[in-house]
Tab-separated table of C-alpha atoms and ligand atoms in Angstrom:
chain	number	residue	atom	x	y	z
E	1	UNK	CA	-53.363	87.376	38.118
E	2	UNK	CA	-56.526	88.071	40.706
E	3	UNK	CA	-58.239	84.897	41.598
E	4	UNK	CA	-59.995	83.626	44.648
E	5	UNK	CA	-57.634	82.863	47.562
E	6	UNK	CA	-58.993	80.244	48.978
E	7	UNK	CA	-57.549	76.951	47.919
E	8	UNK	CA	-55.886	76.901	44.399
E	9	UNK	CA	-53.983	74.574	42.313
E	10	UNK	CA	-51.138	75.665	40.580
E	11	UNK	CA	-50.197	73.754	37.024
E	12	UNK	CA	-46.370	74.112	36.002
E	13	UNK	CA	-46.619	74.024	32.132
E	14	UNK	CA	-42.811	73.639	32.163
E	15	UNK	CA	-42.885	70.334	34.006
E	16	UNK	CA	-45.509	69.037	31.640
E	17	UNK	CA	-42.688	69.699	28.783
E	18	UNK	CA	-40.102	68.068	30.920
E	19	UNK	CA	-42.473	64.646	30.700
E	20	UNK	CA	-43.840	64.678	27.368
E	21	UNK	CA	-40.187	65.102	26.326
E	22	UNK	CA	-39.503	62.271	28.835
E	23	UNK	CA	-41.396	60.115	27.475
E	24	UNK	CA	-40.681	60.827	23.863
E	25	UNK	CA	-36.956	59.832	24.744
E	26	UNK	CA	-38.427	56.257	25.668
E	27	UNK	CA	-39.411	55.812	22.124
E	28	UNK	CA	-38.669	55.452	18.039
E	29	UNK	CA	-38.585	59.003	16.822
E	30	UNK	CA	-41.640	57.870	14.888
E	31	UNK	CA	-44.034	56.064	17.185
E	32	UNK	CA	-46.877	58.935	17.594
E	33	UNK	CA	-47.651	60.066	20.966
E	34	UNK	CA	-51.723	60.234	21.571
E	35	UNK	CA	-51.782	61.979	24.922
E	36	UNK	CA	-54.974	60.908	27.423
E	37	UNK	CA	-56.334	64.039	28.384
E	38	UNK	CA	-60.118	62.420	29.794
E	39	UNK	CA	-61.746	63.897	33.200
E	40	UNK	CA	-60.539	67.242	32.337
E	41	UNK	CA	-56.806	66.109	31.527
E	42	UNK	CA	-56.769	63.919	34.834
E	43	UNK	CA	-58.068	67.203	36.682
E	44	UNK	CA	-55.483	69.652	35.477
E	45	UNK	CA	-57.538	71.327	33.168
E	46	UNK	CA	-58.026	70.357	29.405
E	47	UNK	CA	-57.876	73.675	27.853
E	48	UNK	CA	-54.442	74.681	28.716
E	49	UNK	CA	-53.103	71.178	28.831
E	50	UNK	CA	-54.313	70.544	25.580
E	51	UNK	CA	-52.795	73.189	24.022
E	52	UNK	CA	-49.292	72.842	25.482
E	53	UNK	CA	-49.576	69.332	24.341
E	54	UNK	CA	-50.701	70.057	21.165
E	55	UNK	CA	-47.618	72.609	20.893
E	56	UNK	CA	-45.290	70.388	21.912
E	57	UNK	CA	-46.548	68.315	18.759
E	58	UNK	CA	-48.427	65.513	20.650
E	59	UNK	CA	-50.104	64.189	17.218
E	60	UNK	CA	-53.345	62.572	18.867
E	61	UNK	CA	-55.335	62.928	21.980
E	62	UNK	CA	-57.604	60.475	24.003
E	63	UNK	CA	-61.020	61.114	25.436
E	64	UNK	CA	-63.539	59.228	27.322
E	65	UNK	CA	-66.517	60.595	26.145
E	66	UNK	CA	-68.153	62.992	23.573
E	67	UNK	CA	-68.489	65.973	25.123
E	68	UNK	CA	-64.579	65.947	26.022
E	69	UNK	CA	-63.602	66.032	23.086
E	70	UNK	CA	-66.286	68.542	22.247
E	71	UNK	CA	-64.484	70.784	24.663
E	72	UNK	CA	-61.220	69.608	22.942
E	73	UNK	CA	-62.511	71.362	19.814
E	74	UNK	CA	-64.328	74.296	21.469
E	75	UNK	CA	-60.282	74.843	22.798
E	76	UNK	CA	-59.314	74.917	19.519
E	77	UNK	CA	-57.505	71.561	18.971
E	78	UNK	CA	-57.839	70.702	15.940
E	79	UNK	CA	-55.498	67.389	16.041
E	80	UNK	CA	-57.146	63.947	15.693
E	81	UNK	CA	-58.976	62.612	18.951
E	82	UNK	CA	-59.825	59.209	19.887
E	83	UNK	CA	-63.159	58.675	21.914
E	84	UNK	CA	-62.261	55.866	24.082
E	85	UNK	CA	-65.784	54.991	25.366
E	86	UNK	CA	-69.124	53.885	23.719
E	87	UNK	CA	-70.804	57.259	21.815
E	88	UNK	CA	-74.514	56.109	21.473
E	89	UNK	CA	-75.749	56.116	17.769
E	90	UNK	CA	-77.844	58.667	17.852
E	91	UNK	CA	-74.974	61.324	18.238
E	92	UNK	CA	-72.691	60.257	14.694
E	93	UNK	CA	-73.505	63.733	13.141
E	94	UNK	CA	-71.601	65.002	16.143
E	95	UNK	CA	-68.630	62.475	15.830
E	96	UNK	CA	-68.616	63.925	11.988
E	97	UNK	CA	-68.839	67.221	12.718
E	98	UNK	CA	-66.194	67.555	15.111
E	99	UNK	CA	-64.366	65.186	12.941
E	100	UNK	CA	-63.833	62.732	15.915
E	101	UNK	CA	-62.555	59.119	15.902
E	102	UNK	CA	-65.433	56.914	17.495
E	103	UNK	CA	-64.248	53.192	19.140
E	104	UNK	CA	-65.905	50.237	17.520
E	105	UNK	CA	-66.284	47.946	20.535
E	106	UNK	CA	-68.109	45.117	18.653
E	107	UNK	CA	-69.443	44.229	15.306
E	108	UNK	CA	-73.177	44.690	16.888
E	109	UNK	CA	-72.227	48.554	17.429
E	110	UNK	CA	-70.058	49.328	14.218
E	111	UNK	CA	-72.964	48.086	12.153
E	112	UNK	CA	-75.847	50.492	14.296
E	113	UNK	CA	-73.154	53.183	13.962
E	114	UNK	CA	-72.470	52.606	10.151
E	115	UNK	CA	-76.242	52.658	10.014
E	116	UNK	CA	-77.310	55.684	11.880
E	117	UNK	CA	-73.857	57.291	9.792
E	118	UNK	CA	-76.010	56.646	6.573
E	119	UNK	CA	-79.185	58.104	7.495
E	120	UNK	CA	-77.454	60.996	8.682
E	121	UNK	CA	-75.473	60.898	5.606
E	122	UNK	CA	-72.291	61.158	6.786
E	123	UNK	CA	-69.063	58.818	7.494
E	124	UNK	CA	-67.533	58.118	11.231
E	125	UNK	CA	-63.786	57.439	11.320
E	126	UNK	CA	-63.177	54.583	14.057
E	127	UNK	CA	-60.162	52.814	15.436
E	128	UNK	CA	-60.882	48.626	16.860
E	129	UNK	CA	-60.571	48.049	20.162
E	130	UNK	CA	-59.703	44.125	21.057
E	131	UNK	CA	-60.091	42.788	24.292
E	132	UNK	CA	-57.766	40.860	25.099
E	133	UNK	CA	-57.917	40.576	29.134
E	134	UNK	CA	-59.336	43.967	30.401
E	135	UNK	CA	-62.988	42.356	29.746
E	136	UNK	CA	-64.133	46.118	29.623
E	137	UNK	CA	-64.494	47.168	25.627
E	138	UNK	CA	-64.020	45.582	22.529
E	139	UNK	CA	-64.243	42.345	20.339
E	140	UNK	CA	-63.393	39.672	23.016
E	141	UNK	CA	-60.614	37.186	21.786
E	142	UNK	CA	-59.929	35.872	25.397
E	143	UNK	CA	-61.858	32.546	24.562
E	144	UNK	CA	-59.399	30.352	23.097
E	145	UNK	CA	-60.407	30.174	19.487
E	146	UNK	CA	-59.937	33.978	18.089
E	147	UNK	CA	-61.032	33.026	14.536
E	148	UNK	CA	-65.016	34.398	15.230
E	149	UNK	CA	-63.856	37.469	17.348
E	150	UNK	CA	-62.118	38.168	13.823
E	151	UNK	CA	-64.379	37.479	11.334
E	152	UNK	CA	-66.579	39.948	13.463
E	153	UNK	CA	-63.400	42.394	13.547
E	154	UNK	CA	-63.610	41.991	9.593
E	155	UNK	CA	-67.087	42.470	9.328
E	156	UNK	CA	-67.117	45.510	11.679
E	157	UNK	CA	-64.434	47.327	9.067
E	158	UNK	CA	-66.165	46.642	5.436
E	159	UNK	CA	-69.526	49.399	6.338
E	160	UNK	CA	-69.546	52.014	3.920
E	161	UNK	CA	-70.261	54.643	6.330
E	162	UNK	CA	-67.103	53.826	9.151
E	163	UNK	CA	-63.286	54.213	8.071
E	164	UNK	CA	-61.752	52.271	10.104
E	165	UNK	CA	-57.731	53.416	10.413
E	166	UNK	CA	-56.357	52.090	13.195
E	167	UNK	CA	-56.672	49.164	16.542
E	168	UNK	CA	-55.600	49.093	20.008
E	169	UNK	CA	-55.958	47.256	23.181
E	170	UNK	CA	-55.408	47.834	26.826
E	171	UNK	CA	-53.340	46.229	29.409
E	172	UNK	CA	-55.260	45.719	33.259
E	173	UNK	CA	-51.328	45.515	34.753
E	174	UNK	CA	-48.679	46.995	33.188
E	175	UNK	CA	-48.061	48.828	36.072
E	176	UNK	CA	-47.021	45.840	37.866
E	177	UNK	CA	-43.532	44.936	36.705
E	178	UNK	CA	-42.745	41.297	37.287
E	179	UNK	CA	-44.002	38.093	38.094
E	180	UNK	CA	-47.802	36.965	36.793
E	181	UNK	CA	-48.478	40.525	36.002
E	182	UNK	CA	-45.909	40.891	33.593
E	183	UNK	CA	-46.443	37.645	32.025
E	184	UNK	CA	-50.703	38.668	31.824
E	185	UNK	CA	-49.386	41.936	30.123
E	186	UNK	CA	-46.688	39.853	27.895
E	187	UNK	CA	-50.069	37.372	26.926
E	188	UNK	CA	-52.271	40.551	26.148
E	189	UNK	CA	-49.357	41.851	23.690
E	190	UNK	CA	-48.937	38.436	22.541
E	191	UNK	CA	-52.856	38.469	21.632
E	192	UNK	CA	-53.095	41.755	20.375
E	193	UNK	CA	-50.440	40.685	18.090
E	194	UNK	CA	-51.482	37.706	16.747
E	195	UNK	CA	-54.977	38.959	16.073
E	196	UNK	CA	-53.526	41.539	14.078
E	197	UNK	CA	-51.824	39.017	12.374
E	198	UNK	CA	-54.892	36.992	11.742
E	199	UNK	CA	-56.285	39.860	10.315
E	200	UNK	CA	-53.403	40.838	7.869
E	201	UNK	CA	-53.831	37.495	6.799
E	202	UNK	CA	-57.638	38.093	6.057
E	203	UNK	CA	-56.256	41.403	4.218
E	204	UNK	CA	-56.764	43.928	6.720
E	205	UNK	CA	-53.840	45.861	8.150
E	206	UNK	CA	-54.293	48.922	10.051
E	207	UNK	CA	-52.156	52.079	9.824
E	208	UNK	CA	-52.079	52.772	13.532
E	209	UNK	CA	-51.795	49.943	16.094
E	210	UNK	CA	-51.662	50.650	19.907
E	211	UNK	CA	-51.687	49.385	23.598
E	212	UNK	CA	-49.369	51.379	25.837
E	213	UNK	CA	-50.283	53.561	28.773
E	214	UNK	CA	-47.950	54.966	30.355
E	215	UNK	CA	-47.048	51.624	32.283
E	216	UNK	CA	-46.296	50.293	29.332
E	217	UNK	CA	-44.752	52.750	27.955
E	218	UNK	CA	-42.257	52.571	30.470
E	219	UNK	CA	-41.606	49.309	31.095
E	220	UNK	CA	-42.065	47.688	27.907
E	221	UNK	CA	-40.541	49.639	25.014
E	222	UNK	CA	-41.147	46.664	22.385
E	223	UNK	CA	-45.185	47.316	22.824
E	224	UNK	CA	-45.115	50.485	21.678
E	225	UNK	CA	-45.966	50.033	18.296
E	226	UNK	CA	-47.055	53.211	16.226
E	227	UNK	CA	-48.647	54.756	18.868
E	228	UNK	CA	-48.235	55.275	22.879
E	229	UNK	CA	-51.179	56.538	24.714
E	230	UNK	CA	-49.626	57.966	28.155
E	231	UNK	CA	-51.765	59.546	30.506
E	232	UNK	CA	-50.218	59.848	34.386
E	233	UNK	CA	-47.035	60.285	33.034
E	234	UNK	CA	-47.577	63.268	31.362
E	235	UNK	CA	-48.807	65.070	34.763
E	236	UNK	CA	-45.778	63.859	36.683
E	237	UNK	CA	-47.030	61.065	38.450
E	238	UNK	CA	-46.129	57.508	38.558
E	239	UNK	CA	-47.973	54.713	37.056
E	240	UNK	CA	-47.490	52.706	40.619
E	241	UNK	CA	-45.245	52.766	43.041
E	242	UNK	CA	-43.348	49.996	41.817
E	243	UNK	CA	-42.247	52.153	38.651
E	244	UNK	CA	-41.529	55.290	41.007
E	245	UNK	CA	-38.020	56.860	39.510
E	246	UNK	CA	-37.756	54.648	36.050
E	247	UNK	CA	-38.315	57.069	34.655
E	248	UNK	CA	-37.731	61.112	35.006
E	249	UNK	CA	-41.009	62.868	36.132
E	250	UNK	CA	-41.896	66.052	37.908
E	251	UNK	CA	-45.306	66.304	38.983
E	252	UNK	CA	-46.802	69.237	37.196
E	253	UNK	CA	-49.625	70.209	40.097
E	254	UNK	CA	-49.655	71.466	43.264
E	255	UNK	CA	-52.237	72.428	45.701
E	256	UNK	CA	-52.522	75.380	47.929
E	257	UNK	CA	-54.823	76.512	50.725
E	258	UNK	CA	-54.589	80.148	52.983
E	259	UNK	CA	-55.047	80.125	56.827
E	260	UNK	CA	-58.813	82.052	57.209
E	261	UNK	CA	-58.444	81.856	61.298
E	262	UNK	CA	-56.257	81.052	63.862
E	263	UNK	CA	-57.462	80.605	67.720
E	264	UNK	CA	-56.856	79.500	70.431
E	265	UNK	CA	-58.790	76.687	72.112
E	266	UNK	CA	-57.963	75.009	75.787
E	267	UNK	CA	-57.535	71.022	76.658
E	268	UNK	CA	-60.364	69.011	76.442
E	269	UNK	CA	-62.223	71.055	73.981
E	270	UNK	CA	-63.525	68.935	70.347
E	271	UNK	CA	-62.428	70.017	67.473
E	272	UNK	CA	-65.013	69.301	64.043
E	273	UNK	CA	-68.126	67.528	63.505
E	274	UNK	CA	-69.069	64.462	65.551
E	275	UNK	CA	-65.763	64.698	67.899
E	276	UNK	CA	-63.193	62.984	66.305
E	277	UNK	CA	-60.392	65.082	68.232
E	278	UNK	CA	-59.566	66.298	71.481
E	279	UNK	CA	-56.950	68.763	72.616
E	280	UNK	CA	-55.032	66.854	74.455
E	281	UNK	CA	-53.546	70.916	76.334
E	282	UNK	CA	-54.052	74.335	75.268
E	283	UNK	CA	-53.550	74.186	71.292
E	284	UNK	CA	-53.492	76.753	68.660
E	285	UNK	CA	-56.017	75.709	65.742
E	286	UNK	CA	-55.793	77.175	62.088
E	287	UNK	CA	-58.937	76.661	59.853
E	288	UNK	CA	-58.334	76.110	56.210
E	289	UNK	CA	-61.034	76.557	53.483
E	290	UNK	CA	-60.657	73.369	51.934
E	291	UNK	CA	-62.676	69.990	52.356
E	292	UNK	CA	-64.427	66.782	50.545
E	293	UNK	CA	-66.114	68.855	48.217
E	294	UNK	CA	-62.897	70.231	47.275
E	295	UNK	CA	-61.715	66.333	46.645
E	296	UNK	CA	-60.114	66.334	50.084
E	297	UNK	CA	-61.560	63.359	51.514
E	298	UNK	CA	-62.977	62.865	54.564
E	299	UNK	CA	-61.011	59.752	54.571
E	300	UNK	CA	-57.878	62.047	55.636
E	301	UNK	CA	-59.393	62.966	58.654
E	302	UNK	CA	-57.097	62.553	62.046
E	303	UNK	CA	-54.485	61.330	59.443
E	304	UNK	CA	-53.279	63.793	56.948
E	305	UNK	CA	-50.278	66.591	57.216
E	306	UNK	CA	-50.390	69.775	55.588
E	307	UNK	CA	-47.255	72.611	55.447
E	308	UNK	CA	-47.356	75.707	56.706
E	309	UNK	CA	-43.964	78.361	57.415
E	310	UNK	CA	-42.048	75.398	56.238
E	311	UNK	CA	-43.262	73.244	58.959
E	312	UNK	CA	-45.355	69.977	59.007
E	313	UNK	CA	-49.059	70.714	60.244
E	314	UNK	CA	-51.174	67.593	61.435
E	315	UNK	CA	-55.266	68.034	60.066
E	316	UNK	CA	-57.137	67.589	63.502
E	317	UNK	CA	-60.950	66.093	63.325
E	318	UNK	CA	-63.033	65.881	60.634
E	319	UNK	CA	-62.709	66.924	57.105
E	320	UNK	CA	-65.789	68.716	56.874
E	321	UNK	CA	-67.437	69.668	53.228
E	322	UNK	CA	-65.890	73.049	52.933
E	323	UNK	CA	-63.114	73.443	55.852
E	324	UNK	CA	-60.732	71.280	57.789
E	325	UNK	CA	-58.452	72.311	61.151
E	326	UNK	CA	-54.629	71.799	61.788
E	327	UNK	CA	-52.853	72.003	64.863
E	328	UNK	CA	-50.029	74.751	64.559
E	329	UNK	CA	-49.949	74.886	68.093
E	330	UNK	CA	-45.631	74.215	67.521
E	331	UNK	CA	-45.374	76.620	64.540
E	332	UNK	CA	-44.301	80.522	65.427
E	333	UNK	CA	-45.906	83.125	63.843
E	334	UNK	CA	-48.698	81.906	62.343
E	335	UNK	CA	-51.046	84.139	60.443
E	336	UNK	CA	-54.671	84.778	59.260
E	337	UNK	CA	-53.728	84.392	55.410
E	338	UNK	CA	-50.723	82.064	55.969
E	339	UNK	CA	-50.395	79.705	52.743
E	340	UNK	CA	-51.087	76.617	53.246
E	341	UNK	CA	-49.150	73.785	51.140
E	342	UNK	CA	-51.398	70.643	50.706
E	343	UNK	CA	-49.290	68.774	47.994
E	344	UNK	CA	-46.256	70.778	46.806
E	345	UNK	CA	-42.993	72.088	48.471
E	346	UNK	CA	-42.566	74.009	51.538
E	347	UNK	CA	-39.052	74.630	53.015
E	348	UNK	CA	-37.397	71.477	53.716
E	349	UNK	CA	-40.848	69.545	53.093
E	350	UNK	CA	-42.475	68.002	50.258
E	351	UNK	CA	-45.845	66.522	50.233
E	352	UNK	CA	-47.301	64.276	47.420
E	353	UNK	CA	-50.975	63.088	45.714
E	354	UNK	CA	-48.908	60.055	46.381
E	355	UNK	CA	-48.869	60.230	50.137
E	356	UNK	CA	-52.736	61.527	50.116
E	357	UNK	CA	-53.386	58.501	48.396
E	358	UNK	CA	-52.168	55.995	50.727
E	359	UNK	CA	-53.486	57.671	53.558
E	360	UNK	CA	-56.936	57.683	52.193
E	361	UNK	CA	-56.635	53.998	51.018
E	362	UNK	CA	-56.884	55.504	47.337
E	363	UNK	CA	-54.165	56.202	44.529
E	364	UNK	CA	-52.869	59.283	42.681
E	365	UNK	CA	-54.801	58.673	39.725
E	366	UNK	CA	-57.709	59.478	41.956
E	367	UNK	CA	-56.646	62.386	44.141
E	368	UNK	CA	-56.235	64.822	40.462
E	369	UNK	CA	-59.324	63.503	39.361
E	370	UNK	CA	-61.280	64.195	42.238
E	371	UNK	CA	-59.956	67.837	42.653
E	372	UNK	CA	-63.226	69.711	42.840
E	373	UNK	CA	-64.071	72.465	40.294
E	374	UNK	CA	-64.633	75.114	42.656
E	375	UNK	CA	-60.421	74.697	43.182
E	376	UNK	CA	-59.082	77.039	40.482
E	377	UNK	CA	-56.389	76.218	38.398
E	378	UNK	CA	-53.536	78.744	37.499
E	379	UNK	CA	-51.156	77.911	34.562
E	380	UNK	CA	-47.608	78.773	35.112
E	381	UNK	CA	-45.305	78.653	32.080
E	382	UNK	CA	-41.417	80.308	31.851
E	383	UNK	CA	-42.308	80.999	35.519
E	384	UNK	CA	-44.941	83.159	34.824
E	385	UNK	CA	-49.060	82.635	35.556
E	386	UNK	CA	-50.227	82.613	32.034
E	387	UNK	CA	-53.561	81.629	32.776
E	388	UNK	CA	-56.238	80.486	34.833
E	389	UNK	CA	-59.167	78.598	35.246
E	390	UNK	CA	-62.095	79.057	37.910
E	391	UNK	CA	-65.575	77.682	39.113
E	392	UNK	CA	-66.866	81.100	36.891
E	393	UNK	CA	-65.492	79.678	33.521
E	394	UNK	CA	-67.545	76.918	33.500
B	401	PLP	C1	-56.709	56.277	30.491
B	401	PLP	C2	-56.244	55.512	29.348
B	401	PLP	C3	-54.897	55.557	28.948
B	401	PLP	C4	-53.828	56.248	29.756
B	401	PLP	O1	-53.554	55.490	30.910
B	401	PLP	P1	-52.432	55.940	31.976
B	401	PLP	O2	-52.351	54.800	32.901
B	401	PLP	O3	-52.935	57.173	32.636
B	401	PLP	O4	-51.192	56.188	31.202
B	401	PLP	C5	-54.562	54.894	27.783
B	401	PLP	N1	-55.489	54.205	27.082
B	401	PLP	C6	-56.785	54.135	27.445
B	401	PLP	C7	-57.742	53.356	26.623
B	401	PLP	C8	-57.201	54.782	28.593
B	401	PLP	O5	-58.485	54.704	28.966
């Protein structure tokens, strides 16, 4: 496959089997799996995450916005997918059309939604979302007495024009086993559940009830209801720190540069923009085509490590927008062209998101999403490249 050499990620299809079946060995063989696949499937790529997913018989998939799942569709997925975010109104012929599942994050919106649904003439499907200590979306029963936050729940599920078929929350620190974190995530369950109960009391049940992210789906098997909702898992990477190794994962991405000059340079001569490095004797410098616009922060500057020939390479200076510079003065035989290994496995090395996360005072969640779109992706699967996906597909 011919694609731009410059820096490149590389997507292991494999590995994202290896976690989705994972994960599915953490559960009841019939608690659904809706896999998050926002922000581009956490910067992987939707379109050929999607559809592994979807082959693997993931039965629902999670969006932020519209226009992901729009994409979702325009992929060819034709499974159900949840819109996690606010759609506004005046877009509910699209939510029908792609036969979308909007979430109702108050009574106030399900009744401009139900109404805007009826002038359109059409009918929205919609799952609840309860709040119940993420104070981000949904009907808020943090205050002590949950009886109005239902009666608005109720209200929000009898317009003609929504079908409401399913309710969920979301934990703020299930990643955090232990301690007050674990007892704020056992409250939030605790909530979630008596609301619902509240509710089947008021004669509303709901065929699909969920809360757990990955987190949670790790840590707290007797949350998982009829539905997990994993996202980092499924691309390898750990929740937090803390639940590194619970559970099996192999990160499915890794990230590649190539060497576009070597020189040269003697002590005492700056290396990058505004100074930030000195060789300290004669040096030999390799530029690499990657920078911040690339998602490589300029945070990493003076701080990061790259591989090269199997051997650890230190970044020297500034990340600048497009380029950076490593010292490979120690490394033999360096080459115009060399491949550079930013996070992946070189040799005896292995370098991680994780690791360029903590050194740029950040987290892993961050680093995929972040990867810049000019960075193309190429889809390995039964260790061939299967596919790819560049700045020129967009
Ligand atoms: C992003 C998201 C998830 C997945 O979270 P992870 O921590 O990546 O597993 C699940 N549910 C909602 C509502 C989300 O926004």
């Amino acid at each position: 496959m011919k694609y731009l050499k410059r820096s490149w990620a590389v997507v292991d299809l494999d590995c994202l089997e290896h976690n989705v079946n994972n994960l599915r060995r953490l559960t009841k063989p019939r608690t659904k799996i809706m896999a998050a696949v926002k922000a581009d499937a956490y910067g992987h790529g939707d379109k050929y995450i999607a559809d592994r997913l979807a082959r693997l018989g993931v039965d629902w998939f999670g969006v932020s916005c519209l226009d992901e799942a729009i994409s979702l569709r325009t992929h060819g997925i034709f499974q159900p997918v949840l819109i996690f975010g606010v759609t506004p109104v005046e877009y509910v012929s699209e939510l029908a059309k792609y036969n979308l599942t909007q979430t109702i994050v108050s009574h106030e919106y399900a009744r401009s939604l139900s109404e805007a649904a009826k002038e359109s003439k059409v009918c929205v499907q919609g799952h609840i979302k309860l709040d119940t200590g993420m104070s981000r979306l949904g009907f808020v029963l943090t205050g002590g007495d949950m009886e109005p936050a239902l009666d608005e729940v109720e209200q929000a599920c009898s317009y003609e024009n929504i079908r409401i078929h399913g309710i969920y929350t979301h934990f703020s620190c299930a990643d955090e086993p232990g301690g007050d974190s674990e007892e704020f995530t056992r409250g939030q369950f605790d909530l979630f559940m008596r609301a619902l109960e509240g509710l089947k009391f008021r004669g509303r049940e709901f065929g699909l009830r969920h809360c757990s992210n990955s987190a949670a789906t790790i840590s707290y098997p007797e949350m998982h209801l009829d539905m997990i909702r994993p996202g980092i898992a499924l691309y390898g990477l750990n929740p937090s720190r803390e639940l590194a190794g619970k559970i099996d994962l192999q990160p499915i991405m890794g990230l590649y540069s190539s060497i576009s000059l070597v020189k040269e340079i003697d002590e005492g001569v700056p290396v990058s923009y505004g100074r930030k490095y000195t060789a300290h004797r004669r040096m030999k410098v390799a530029t690499v085509p990657i920078g911040y616009a690339d998602g490589y922060v300029r945070e990493l500057t003076n701080k990061a490590r790259m591989l090269v020939r199997g051997r650890i390479a230190n970044v020297i200076g500034r990340v600048c927008m497009d380029q950076l510079m490593l010292d490979v003065t120690h490394i033999e035989g360096v080459c115009e062209g060399d491949t550079v290994t930013i996070v992946g496995t070189d040799g005896r090395h292995t370098l991680t998101f994780d690791e360029m996360a903590d050194l740029s005072a950040s987290f892993n969640y961050e680093k995929v999403c972040l990867l810049g779109k000019r960075v193309p992706r190429i889809y390995r699967y039964h260790g061939e490249e299967i596919g790819m996906v560049g700045l020129l597909d967009n």
